[in-house]
């Protein structure tokens, strides 16, 4: 895990590239290095040591002239070393090194062999390839400067003022000068008609357990985010079982405005049941407001829900890192995979439900995953997401749509996931945690957080400023005072048109209130756990 920067082409000052790379120093903390190729191209890296703490520094040289930088984790690196790459001589034990050897073995066609989360660049003389993981768990940008040099970077801030134009590198693609962008990830679930698989609760459970097992790979301590919601609680429950019998307790972390916030209450109960070493963090609305500018600079977006959720996640990540934890598991992605957002209840048909599920997974890299990665990596904390494991996605998204939709209005969301882990003997979680109603993270920390944030923004922005917003910001114009303030802060740090165009605002479908808070949906008030359970027919 780290921050990577590559400049392809001649004439770029290595000292300047080093300074550009240092803009992402927060993503590393365990080392910084740079390699200048014979043709003048440059690779730079800010390292966070997770695997092979001693020898795994980057850039990494392959067997001959190819060099590589990589951000992320390759969970099947040992399998690759012992299999298709068994005849290659490795310089390190780093999971990253397999990427450059796969290039040497197969040329450009190797990304589908990687099981993990990644953004990488390989330079071999005048040849090069850049690639990004299937879902876009790792952030990645590319751009072009006035002299025709192409840039690749983990974060926008390292290249925004260097390029005449830049954009987000599409997930599931690789890029070379010879081929342009090539889509290597083409799962069957991308076609909504392929949601035709029968429900298999055992397969769902075992697939998620295996996805979590992979993500426990580490040479440093691992913790879990535990909000007390279904997704993080299941991830924590599985991890605690897989790590049972170890020398140390699993550390879990939650955050809220106070001890009585919805998430902290539920997390406390889940942690007690699981036997984790639990840490509860509190913050005030004033403390959250105080870091707004810093947060928006780090997450590089003005999307409302990303900012609302990003603040508590940023504060929580800081506290986790101070405890000595460098890797954390999260439940991100489950809502998109299973149609768990409350607005999914209003889907007009099974077909539209499934299409929205697929689109939300495909666009996670513009929203929740972007926010989750950058708000945690702002403190050098690596976040891993079992629900976005590509094998698990193949199982979960292709289940028949009618099995995933609530069978009555009252039925709780993601009920087949809950049912898969509803074990009467040796339960994974207490029943009221397993069946707890969906709360978005920005709501679960305490309803006064979003309410207070909206009030603060209203006091900072005049009516006249909001009226002129469309002229001041013609692209993606803000329509509320909250949106205007976030956009103004973003523009201060990223004034380029290309910067604004990397942002996608998330607005829930099929509900009258366009606010992205889960509380804007009527189902939030109408839900009842016992009624929901009685309406389940699996």
XYZ file of C-alpha atoms in Angstrom, residues 183-429:
247
model
C -11.169 -3.492 -20.654
C -9.846 -6.744 -19.185
C -12.549 -7.245 -16.539
C -15.822 -8.345 -18.116
C -17.795 -10.332 -15.537
C -21.054 -12.001 -16.464
C -22.915 -10.063 -13.778
C -22.555 -6.824 -15.777
C -25.495 -7.990 -17.904
C -28.605 -7.797 -15.736
C -30.178 -10.797 -17.520
C -27.446 -12.987 -15.995
C -28.931 -12.618 -12.530
C -30.308 -16.131 -12.932
C -28.552 -18.165 -10.261
C -30.533 -19.932 -7.535
C -30.129 -18.724 -3.980
C -27.450 -20.683 -2.103
C -27.015 -19.344 1.421
C -24.085 -21.648 2.159
C -22.259 -20.403 -0.936
C -22.836 -16.765 0.057
C -21.492 -17.445 3.530
C -18.448 -19.425 2.418
C -17.579 -16.937 -0.338
C -17.593 -14.022 2.094
C -15.547 -15.988 4.629
C -12.932 -16.731 1.963
C -12.918 -13.107 0.799
C -12.228 -12.038 4.382
C -9.566 -14.712 4.876
C -7.581 -13.361 1.913
C -7.630 -9.897 3.382
C -6.020 -10.964 6.633
C -2.709 -11.289 4.746
C -0.305 -8.924 6.523
C 3.025 -8.589 8.285
C 1.595 -5.835 10.520
C -1.352 -5.618 12.980
C -4.898 -5.694 11.548
C -8.075 -4.193 12.990
C -11.748 -3.970 12.002
C -14.162 -1.094 11.571
C -17.225 -1.965 13.642
C -20.106 0.477 13.302
C -22.632 -2.023 14.624
C -24.354 -2.183 11.245
C -24.758 -5.452 9.382
C -21.834 -5.063 6.977
C -19.051 -4.118 9.368
C -20.400 -6.449 12.060
C -20.326 -9.446 9.720
C -16.808 -8.587 8.556
C -15.729 -8.292 12.188
C -17.451 -11.541 13.168
C -15.779 -13.485 10.356
C -12.354 -11.964 11.043
C -12.615 -12.696 14.768
C -13.387 -16.357 14.021
C -10.547 -16.669 11.521
C -8.081 -15.118 13.964
C -9.325 -17.053 17.000
C -6.521 -18.647 18.973
C -3.984 -15.992 18.055
C -1.713 -14.248 20.510
C -3.643 -10.984 20.570
C -7.279 -9.916 20.551
C -8.686 -8.416 17.391
C -9.023 -4.636 17.773
C -12.337 -3.084 16.699
C -13.175 0.601 16.305
C -16.347 2.694 16.190
C -17.068 6.430 16.189
C -19.991 8.641 17.116
C -20.881 11.999 18.602
C -21.194 10.369 22.007
C -21.686 7.019 23.722
C -25.400 7.112 22.872
C -25.035 7.478 19.095
C -26.781 4.669 17.171
C -23.522 3.182 15.869
C -21.656 3.261 19.174
C -24.488 1.556 21.039
C -24.718 -1.239 18.473
C -20.939 -1.560 18.055
C -20.464 -1.920 21.800
C -22.907 -4.808 21.892
C -21.368 -6.517 18.857
C -17.841 -6.133 20.244
C -18.846 -7.634 23.577
C -20.391 -10.609 21.801
C -17.351 -11.101 19.539
C -14.797 -10.556 22.287
C -12.827 -7.909 20.433
C -10.656 -5.265 22.072
C -13.027 -2.408 21.331
C -12.172 1.273 20.999
C -14.915 3.895 20.922
C -14.134 7.341 19.541
C -16.254 10.446 20.151
C -16.219 13.748 18.287
C -18.217 16.960 18.320
C -19.908 18.755 15.446
C -17.430 21.584 15.995
C -14.458 19.208 15.654
C -15.938 17.805 12.466
C -16.545 21.221 10.958
C -13.009 22.269 11.843
C -11.454 19.643 9.537
C -13.773 20.152 6.559
C -11.129 21.844 4.411
C -8.472 19.293 5.273
C -10.896 16.445 4.593
C -11.976 17.724 1.171
C -8.328 18.247 0.197
C -7.615 14.617 1.061
C -10.667 12.905 -0.452
C -10.621 15.100 -3.582
C -14.373 15.320 -4.030
C -17.255 17.680 -3.278
C -19.897 14.929 -3.300
C -22.173 15.613 -0.319
C -22.461 12.106 1.132
C -18.711 11.552 0.697
C -17.958 14.645 2.775
C -20.564 13.860 5.438
C -19.203 10.325 5.870
C -15.595 11.280 5.241
C -15.276 13.502 8.299
C -15.979 10.804 10.930
C -13.974 8.261 8.934
C -11.000 10.644 8.777
C -11.161 11.222 12.543
C -11.550 7.513 13.220
C -8.616 6.613 10.941
C -6.398 9.046 12.836
C -7.295 7.377 16.143
C -6.750 3.884 14.699
C -3.319 4.752 13.330
C -2.328 6.203 16.691
C -3.083 2.782 18.209
C -0.412 1.228 15.945
C -2.844 -0.431 13.515
C -1.870 -0.152 9.823
C -4.533 -2.360 8.160
C -8.293 -2.236 8.747
C -11.193 -4.318 7.370
C -14.386 -2.539 6.324
C -17.888 -3.511 5.220
C -17.958 -1.098 2.258
C -19.782 -2.389 -0.823
C -22.443 -4.618 0.703
C -25.226 -2.079 0.159
C -24.447 -1.866 -3.528
C -24.077 -5.614 -4.020
C -27.343 -6.503 -2.279
C -29.433 -3.387 -2.965
C -29.189 -2.374 0.662
C -29.749 1.365 0.405
C -33.261 2.159 1.537
C -34.264 3.712 -1.796
C -33.959 0.270 -3.413
C -37.306 -0.553 -1.771
C -38.920 1.830 -4.255
C -37.497 0.135 -7.366
C -40.304 -0.002 -9.966
C -39.362 -3.511 -11.147
C -36.965 -6.388 -10.583
C -35.161 -5.423 -13.769
C -34.578 -1.848 -12.552
C -33.508 -3.146 -9.133
C -30.839 -5.342 -10.712
C -29.644 -2.654 -13.124
C -29.232 -0.202 -10.261
C -27.293 -2.775 -8.226
C -24.845 -3.302 -11.082
C -24.459 0.419 -11.740
C -23.842 1.188 -8.082
C -21.067 -1.433 -7.896
C -19.542 -0.086 -11.104
C -19.561 3.476 -9.762
C -18.333 2.781 -6.246
C -14.919 4.114 -7.244
C -16.463 7.594 -7.572
C -18.139 7.557 -4.167
C -17.887 5.309 -1.098
C -14.678 3.532 -2.091
C -12.945 6.769 -3.053
C -13.952 8.329 0.262
C -13.011 5.237 2.266
C -9.555 4.870 0.717
C -8.529 8.508 0.833
C -9.902 9.371 4.279
C -8.041 6.416 5.806
C -4.868 6.738 3.717
C -4.714 10.375 4.824
C -3.234 8.795 7.953
C -1.365 5.911 6.325
C -4.074 3.371 7.177
C -4.816 0.679 4.596
C -8.488 -0.236 4.194
C -9.567 -3.636 2.826
C -13.055 -4.513 1.581
C -14.081 -8.208 1.517
C -17.504 -7.469 -0.010
C -15.782 -6.300 -3.209
C -13.795 -9.476 -3.718
C -14.311 -10.422 -7.379
C -15.131 -14.069 -6.579
C -17.711 -12.971 -4.019
C -19.226 -10.535 -6.528
C -19.643 -13.352 -9.051
C -21.697 -15.240 -6.477
C -23.722 -12.430 -4.921
C -24.712 -10.235 -7.870
C -25.904 -13.102 -10.069
C -28.466 -14.385 -7.561
C -31.977 -14.128 -9.001
C -33.163 -10.592 -8.466
C -36.467 -11.576 -6.924
C -34.515 -13.324 -4.146
C -32.706 -10.067 -3.278
C -35.755 -7.788 -3.238
C -37.754 -7.483 -0.018
C -40.911 -9.577 -0.356
C -42.985 -7.114 1.641
C -42.623 -3.395 2.171
C -41.597 -3.994 5.783
C -38.925 -6.601 4.987
C -35.470 -5.506 6.038
C -32.893 -4.790 3.329
C -30.087 -7.286 2.473
C -32.182 -10.027 4.036
C -30.506 -12.904 2.154
C -27.121 -11.802 3.520
C -28.600 -11.688 7.010
C -30.232 -15.081 6.488
C -26.946 -16.601 5.324
C -25.396 -15.797 8.716
C -28.468 -16.363 10.898
C -27.214 -19.468 12.715
C -29.208 -20.751 15.655
C -26.210 -22.756 16.827
C -22.900 -20.931 17.208
C -24.332 -17.610 15.948
C -22.121 -15.078 14.209
C -23.862 -12.073 15.805
